[in-house]
Short mmCIF file of C-alpha atoms in Angstrom, two decimals:
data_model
loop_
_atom_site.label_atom_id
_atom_site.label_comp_id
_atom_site.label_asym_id
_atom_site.label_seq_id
_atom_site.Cartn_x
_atom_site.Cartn_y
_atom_site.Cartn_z
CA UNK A 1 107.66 91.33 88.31
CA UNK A 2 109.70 94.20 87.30
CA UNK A 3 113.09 94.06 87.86
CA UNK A 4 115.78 96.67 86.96
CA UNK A 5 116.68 93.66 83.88
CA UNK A 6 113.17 93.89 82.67
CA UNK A 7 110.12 92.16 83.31
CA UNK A 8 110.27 88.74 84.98
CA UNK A 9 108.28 85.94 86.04
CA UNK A 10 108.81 85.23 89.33
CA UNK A 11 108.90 82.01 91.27
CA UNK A 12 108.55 81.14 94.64
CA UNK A 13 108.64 77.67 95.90
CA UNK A 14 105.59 76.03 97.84
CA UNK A 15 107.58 73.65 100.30
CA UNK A 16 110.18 74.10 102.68
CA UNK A 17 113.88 72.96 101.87
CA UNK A 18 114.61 73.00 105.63
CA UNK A 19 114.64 74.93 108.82
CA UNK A 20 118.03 77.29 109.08
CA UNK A 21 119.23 80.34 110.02
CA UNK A 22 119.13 83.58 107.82
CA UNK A 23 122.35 84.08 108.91
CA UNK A 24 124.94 83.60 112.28
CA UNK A 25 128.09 84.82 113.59
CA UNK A 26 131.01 84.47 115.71
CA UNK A 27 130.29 85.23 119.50
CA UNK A 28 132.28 88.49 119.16
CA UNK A 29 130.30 89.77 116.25
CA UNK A 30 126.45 91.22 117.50
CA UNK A 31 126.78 88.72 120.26
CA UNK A 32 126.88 85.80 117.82
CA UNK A 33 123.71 86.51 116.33
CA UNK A 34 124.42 87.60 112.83
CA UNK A 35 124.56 90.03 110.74
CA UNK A 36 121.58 90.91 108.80
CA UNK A 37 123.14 91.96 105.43
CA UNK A 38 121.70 89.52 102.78
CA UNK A 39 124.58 90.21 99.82
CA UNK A 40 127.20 88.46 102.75
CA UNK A 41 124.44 86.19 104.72
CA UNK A 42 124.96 82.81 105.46
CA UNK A 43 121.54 81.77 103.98
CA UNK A 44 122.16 83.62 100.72
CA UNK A 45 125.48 81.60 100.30
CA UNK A 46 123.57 78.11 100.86
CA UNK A 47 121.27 79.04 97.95
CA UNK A 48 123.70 81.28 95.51
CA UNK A 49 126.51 79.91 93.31
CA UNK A 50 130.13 80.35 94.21
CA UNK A 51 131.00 79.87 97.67
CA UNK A 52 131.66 76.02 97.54
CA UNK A 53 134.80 76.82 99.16
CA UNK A 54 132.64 78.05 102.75
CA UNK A 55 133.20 76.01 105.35
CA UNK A 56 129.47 74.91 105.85
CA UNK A 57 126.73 76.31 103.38
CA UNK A 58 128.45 77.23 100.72
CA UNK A 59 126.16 76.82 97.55
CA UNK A 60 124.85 73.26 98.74
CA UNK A 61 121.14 74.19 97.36
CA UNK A 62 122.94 75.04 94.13
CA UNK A 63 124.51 72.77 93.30
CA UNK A 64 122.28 69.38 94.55
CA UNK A 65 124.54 69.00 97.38
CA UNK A 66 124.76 67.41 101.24
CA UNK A 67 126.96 69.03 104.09
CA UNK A 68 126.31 71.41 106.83
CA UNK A 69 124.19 74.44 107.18
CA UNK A 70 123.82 77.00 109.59
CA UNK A 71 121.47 76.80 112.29
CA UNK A 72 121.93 78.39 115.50
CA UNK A 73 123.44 81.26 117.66
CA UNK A 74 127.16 81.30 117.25
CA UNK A 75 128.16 79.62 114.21
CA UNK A 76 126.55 76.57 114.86
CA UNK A 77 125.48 73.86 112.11
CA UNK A 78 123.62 70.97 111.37
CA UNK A 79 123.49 68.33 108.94
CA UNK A 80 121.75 69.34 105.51
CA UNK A 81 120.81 67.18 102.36
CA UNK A 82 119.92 68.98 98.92
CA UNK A 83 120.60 66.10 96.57
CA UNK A 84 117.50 65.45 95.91
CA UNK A 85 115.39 69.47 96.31
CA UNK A 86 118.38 71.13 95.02
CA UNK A 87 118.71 73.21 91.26
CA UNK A 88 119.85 70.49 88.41
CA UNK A 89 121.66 71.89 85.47
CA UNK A 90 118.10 72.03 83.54
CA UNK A 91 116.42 74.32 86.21
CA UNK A 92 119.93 76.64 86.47
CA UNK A 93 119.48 77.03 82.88
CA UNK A 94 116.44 78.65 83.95
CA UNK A 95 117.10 81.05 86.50
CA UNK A 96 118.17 84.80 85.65
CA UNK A 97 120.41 87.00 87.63
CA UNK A 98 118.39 89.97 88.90
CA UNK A 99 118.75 92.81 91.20
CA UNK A 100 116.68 92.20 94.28
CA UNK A 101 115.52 95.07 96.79
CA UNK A 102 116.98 95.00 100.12
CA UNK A 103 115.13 98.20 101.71
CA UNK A 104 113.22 98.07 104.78
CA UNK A 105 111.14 99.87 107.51
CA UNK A 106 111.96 100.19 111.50
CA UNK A 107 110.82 97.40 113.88
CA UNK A 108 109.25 99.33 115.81
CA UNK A 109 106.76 100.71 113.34
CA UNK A 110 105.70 98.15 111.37
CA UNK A 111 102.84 97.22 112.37
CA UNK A 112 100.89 99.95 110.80
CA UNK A 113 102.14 99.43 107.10
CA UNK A 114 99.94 97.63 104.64
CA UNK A 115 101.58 95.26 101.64
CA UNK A 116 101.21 97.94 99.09
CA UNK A 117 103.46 100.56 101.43
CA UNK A 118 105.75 97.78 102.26
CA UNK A 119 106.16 97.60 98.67
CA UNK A 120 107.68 100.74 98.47
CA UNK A 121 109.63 100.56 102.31
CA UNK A 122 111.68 97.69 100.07
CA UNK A 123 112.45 100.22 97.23
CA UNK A 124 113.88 102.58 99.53
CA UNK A 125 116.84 103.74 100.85
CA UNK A 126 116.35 102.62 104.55
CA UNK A 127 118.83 100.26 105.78
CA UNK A 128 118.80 97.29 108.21
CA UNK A 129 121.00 99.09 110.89
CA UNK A 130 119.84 101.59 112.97
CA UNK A 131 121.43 100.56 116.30
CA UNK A 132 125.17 102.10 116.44
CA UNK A 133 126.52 100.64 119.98
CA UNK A 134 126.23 97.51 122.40
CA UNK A 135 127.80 93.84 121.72
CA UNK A 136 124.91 92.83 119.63
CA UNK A 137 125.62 95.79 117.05
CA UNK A 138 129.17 96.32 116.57
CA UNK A 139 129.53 94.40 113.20
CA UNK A 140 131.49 96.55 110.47
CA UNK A 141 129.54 95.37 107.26
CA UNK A 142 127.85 97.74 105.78
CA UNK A 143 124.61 97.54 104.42
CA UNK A 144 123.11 97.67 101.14
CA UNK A 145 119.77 98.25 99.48
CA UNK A 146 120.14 95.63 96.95
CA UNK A 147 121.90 92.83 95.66
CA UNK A 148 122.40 91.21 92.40
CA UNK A 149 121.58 87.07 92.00
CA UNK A 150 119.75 83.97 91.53
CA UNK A 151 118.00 82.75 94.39
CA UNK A 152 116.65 84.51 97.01
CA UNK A 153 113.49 84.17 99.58
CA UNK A 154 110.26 86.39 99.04
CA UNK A 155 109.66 90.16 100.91
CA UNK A 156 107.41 90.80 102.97
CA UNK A 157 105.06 92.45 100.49
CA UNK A 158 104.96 89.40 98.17
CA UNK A 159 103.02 87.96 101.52
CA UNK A 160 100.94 90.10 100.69
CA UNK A 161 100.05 90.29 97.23
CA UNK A 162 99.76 86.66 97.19
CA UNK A 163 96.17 87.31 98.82
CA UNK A 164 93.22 86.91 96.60
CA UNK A 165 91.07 87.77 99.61
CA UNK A 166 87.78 85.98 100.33
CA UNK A 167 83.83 86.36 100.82
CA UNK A 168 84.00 89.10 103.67
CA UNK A 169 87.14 91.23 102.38
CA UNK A 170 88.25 91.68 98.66
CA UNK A 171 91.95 91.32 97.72
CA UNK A 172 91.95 95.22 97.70
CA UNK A 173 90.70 95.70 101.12
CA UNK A 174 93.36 93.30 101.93
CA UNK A 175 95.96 95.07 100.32
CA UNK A 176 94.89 98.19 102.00
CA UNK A 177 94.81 96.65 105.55
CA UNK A 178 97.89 96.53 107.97
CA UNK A 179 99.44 94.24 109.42
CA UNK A 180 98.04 93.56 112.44
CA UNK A 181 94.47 93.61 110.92
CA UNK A 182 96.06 90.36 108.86
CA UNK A 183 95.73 88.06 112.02
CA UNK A 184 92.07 89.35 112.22
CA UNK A 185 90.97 88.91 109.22
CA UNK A 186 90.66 85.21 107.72
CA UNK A 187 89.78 86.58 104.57
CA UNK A 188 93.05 87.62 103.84
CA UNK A 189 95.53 85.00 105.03
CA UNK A 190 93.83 81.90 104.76
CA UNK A 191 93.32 83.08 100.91
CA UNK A 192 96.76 83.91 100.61
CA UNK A 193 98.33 80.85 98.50
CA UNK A 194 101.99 81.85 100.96
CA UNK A 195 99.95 80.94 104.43
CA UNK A 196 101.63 78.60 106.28
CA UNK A 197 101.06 77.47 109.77
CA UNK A 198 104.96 77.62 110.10
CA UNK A 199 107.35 79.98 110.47
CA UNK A 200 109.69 81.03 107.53
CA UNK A 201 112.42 83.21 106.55
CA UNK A 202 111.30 86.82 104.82
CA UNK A 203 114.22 88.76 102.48
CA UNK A 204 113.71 92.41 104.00
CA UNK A 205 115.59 92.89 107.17
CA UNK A 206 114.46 94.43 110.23
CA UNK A 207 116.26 97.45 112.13
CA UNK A 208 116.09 98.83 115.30
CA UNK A 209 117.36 102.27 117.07
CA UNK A 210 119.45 102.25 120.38
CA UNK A 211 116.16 103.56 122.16
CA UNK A 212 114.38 100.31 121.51
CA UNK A 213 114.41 97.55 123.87
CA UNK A 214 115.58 94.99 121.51
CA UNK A 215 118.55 97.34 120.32
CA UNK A 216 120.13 95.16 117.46
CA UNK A 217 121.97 94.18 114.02
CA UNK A 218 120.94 90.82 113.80
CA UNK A 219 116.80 91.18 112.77
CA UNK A 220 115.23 90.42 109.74
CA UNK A 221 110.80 89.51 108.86
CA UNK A 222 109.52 86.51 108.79
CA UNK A 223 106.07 84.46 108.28
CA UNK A 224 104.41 84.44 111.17
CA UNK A 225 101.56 81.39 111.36
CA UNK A 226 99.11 83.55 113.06
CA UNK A 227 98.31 85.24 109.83
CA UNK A 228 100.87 88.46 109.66
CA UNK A 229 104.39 89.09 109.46
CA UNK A 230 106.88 89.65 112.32
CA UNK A 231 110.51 89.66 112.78
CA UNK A 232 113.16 87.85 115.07
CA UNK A 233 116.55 87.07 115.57
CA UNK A 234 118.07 86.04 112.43
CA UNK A 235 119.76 82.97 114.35
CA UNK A 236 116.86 81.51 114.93
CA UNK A 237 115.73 78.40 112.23
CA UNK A 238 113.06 79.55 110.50
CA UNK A 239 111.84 77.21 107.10
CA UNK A 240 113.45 77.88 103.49
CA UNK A 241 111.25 78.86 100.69
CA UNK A 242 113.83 79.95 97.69
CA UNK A 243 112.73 82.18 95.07
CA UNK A 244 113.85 82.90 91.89
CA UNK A 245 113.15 84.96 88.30
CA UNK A 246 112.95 82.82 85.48
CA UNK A 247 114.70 84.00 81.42
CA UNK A 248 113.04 86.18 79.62
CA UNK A 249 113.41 83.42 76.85
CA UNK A 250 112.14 80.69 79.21
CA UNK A 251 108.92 79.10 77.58
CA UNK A 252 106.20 76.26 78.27
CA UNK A 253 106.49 73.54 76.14
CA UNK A 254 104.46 71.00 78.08
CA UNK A 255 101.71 70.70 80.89
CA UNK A 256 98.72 72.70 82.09
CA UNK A 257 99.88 73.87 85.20
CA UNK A 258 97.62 71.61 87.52
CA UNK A 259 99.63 69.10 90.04
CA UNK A 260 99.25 65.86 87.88
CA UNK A 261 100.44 67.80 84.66
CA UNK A 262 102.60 70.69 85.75
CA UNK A 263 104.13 73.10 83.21
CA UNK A 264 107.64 72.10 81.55
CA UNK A 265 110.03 74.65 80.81
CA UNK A 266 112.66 75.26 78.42
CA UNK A 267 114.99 78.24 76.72
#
């Protein structure tokens, strides 16, 4: 992966560390249904490194810890246990500080963008607020189009690259297919090394106008087990899959890379 540091090798974990919400907010801020920001969300602050001092959250995934995480309109929480998933000094050691892209595309046209375009929808300059009145988009954060750290989740185009397509569609047909062709097309998804048959959390937020139905602040992607991406309130619990960059310096000094002898690392 290029990043704006340089070239790094990118990681994203294979299991869930839990089902919680990208973000949430008080009832008085987009209706309690957060604000979809990433540099200020509540998910980024479970995963990132100084905000022990949040009331629930706050760098728990960081730093191997239990407490409460956010899961649910409104501020609410729910009991959360990292001691044993969580980043150890060794793996921290590990993990580079890069700029991540926060760019996005409208809701409500979506559907007809393939991975490689959504690619370049997450380099842009297109925010995740469109909406400008109404209780569920009156938050005053502004929103960026990236943000510098450790651990995020994956975009919606790394979805799609993961693909190596199948016997009926090659991984450049899929690439070249939209999104709603995805669900169609078992080729592509059930190739794709990300599938699920769960839902889980995407980095690139959504955004909607005032002229759509769903007029709000609070949207961001995510998985969607049928095969394609879609996007919801970012509230909702959705499953946890953190990502990270690895050093330029890291190397292997041990393994293969299969499950019974998996590659060690070390600066």
């Amino acid at each position: 992966v290029n990043t704006p540091e340089g070239k790094r090798l990118k990681l994203i974990r294979s299991e869930s560390i839990g089902e919680y919400s990208w973000d949430s907010s008080d009832s008085n801020v987009n209706n309690g249904e957060g604000v979809n920001e990433w540099s200020q969300s509540k998910l980024m602050k479970l995963l990132n490194p100084g905000y022990d001092l949040e009331n629930n959250g706050g760098s728990l995934y960081w730093n191997k810890k239990a407490g409460n995480c956010y899961a649910g309109l409104g501020l609410n929480s729910v009991e959360c246990d990292f001691q044993t998933i969580g980043l150890d000094s060794s793996a921290k050691q590990l993990v580079d500080e890069v700029t991540w892209n926060l760019g996005t595309h409208s809701s409500d046209g979506y559907y007809n963008i393939t991975p490689i375009q959504w690619y370049s929808y997450e380099r842009s300059n297109n925010i995740g607020k469109l909406c400008d009145y109404g209780n569920r988009c009156n938050d005053s954060i502004e929103r960026t189009t990236t943000w510098k750290g450790y651990v995020g989740i994956a975009y919606l185009s790394d979805y799609g690259y993961a693909t190596s397509g199948g016997d009926e569609l090659t991984r450049k047909a899929c690439l070249e297919m939209d999104n709603p062709e995805w669900r169609h097309n078992a080729s592509c998804y059930q190739n794709d090394w990300l599938y699920t048959n769960t839902y889980y959390w995407l980095l690139t937020p959504s955004s909607t106008p005032n002229s759509v139905t769903m007029d709000s602040a609070s949207l961001s992607f995510n998985f969607d087990p049928r095969g394609f991406a879609g996007y919801t309130l970012i509230y909702n619990t959705a499953e946890i899959r953190p990502t990270l960059h690895l050093k330029s310096n890291v190397k292997i000094v041990d393994g293969n890379g299969t499950q019974e002898n998996p590659y060690q690392l070390s600066v």
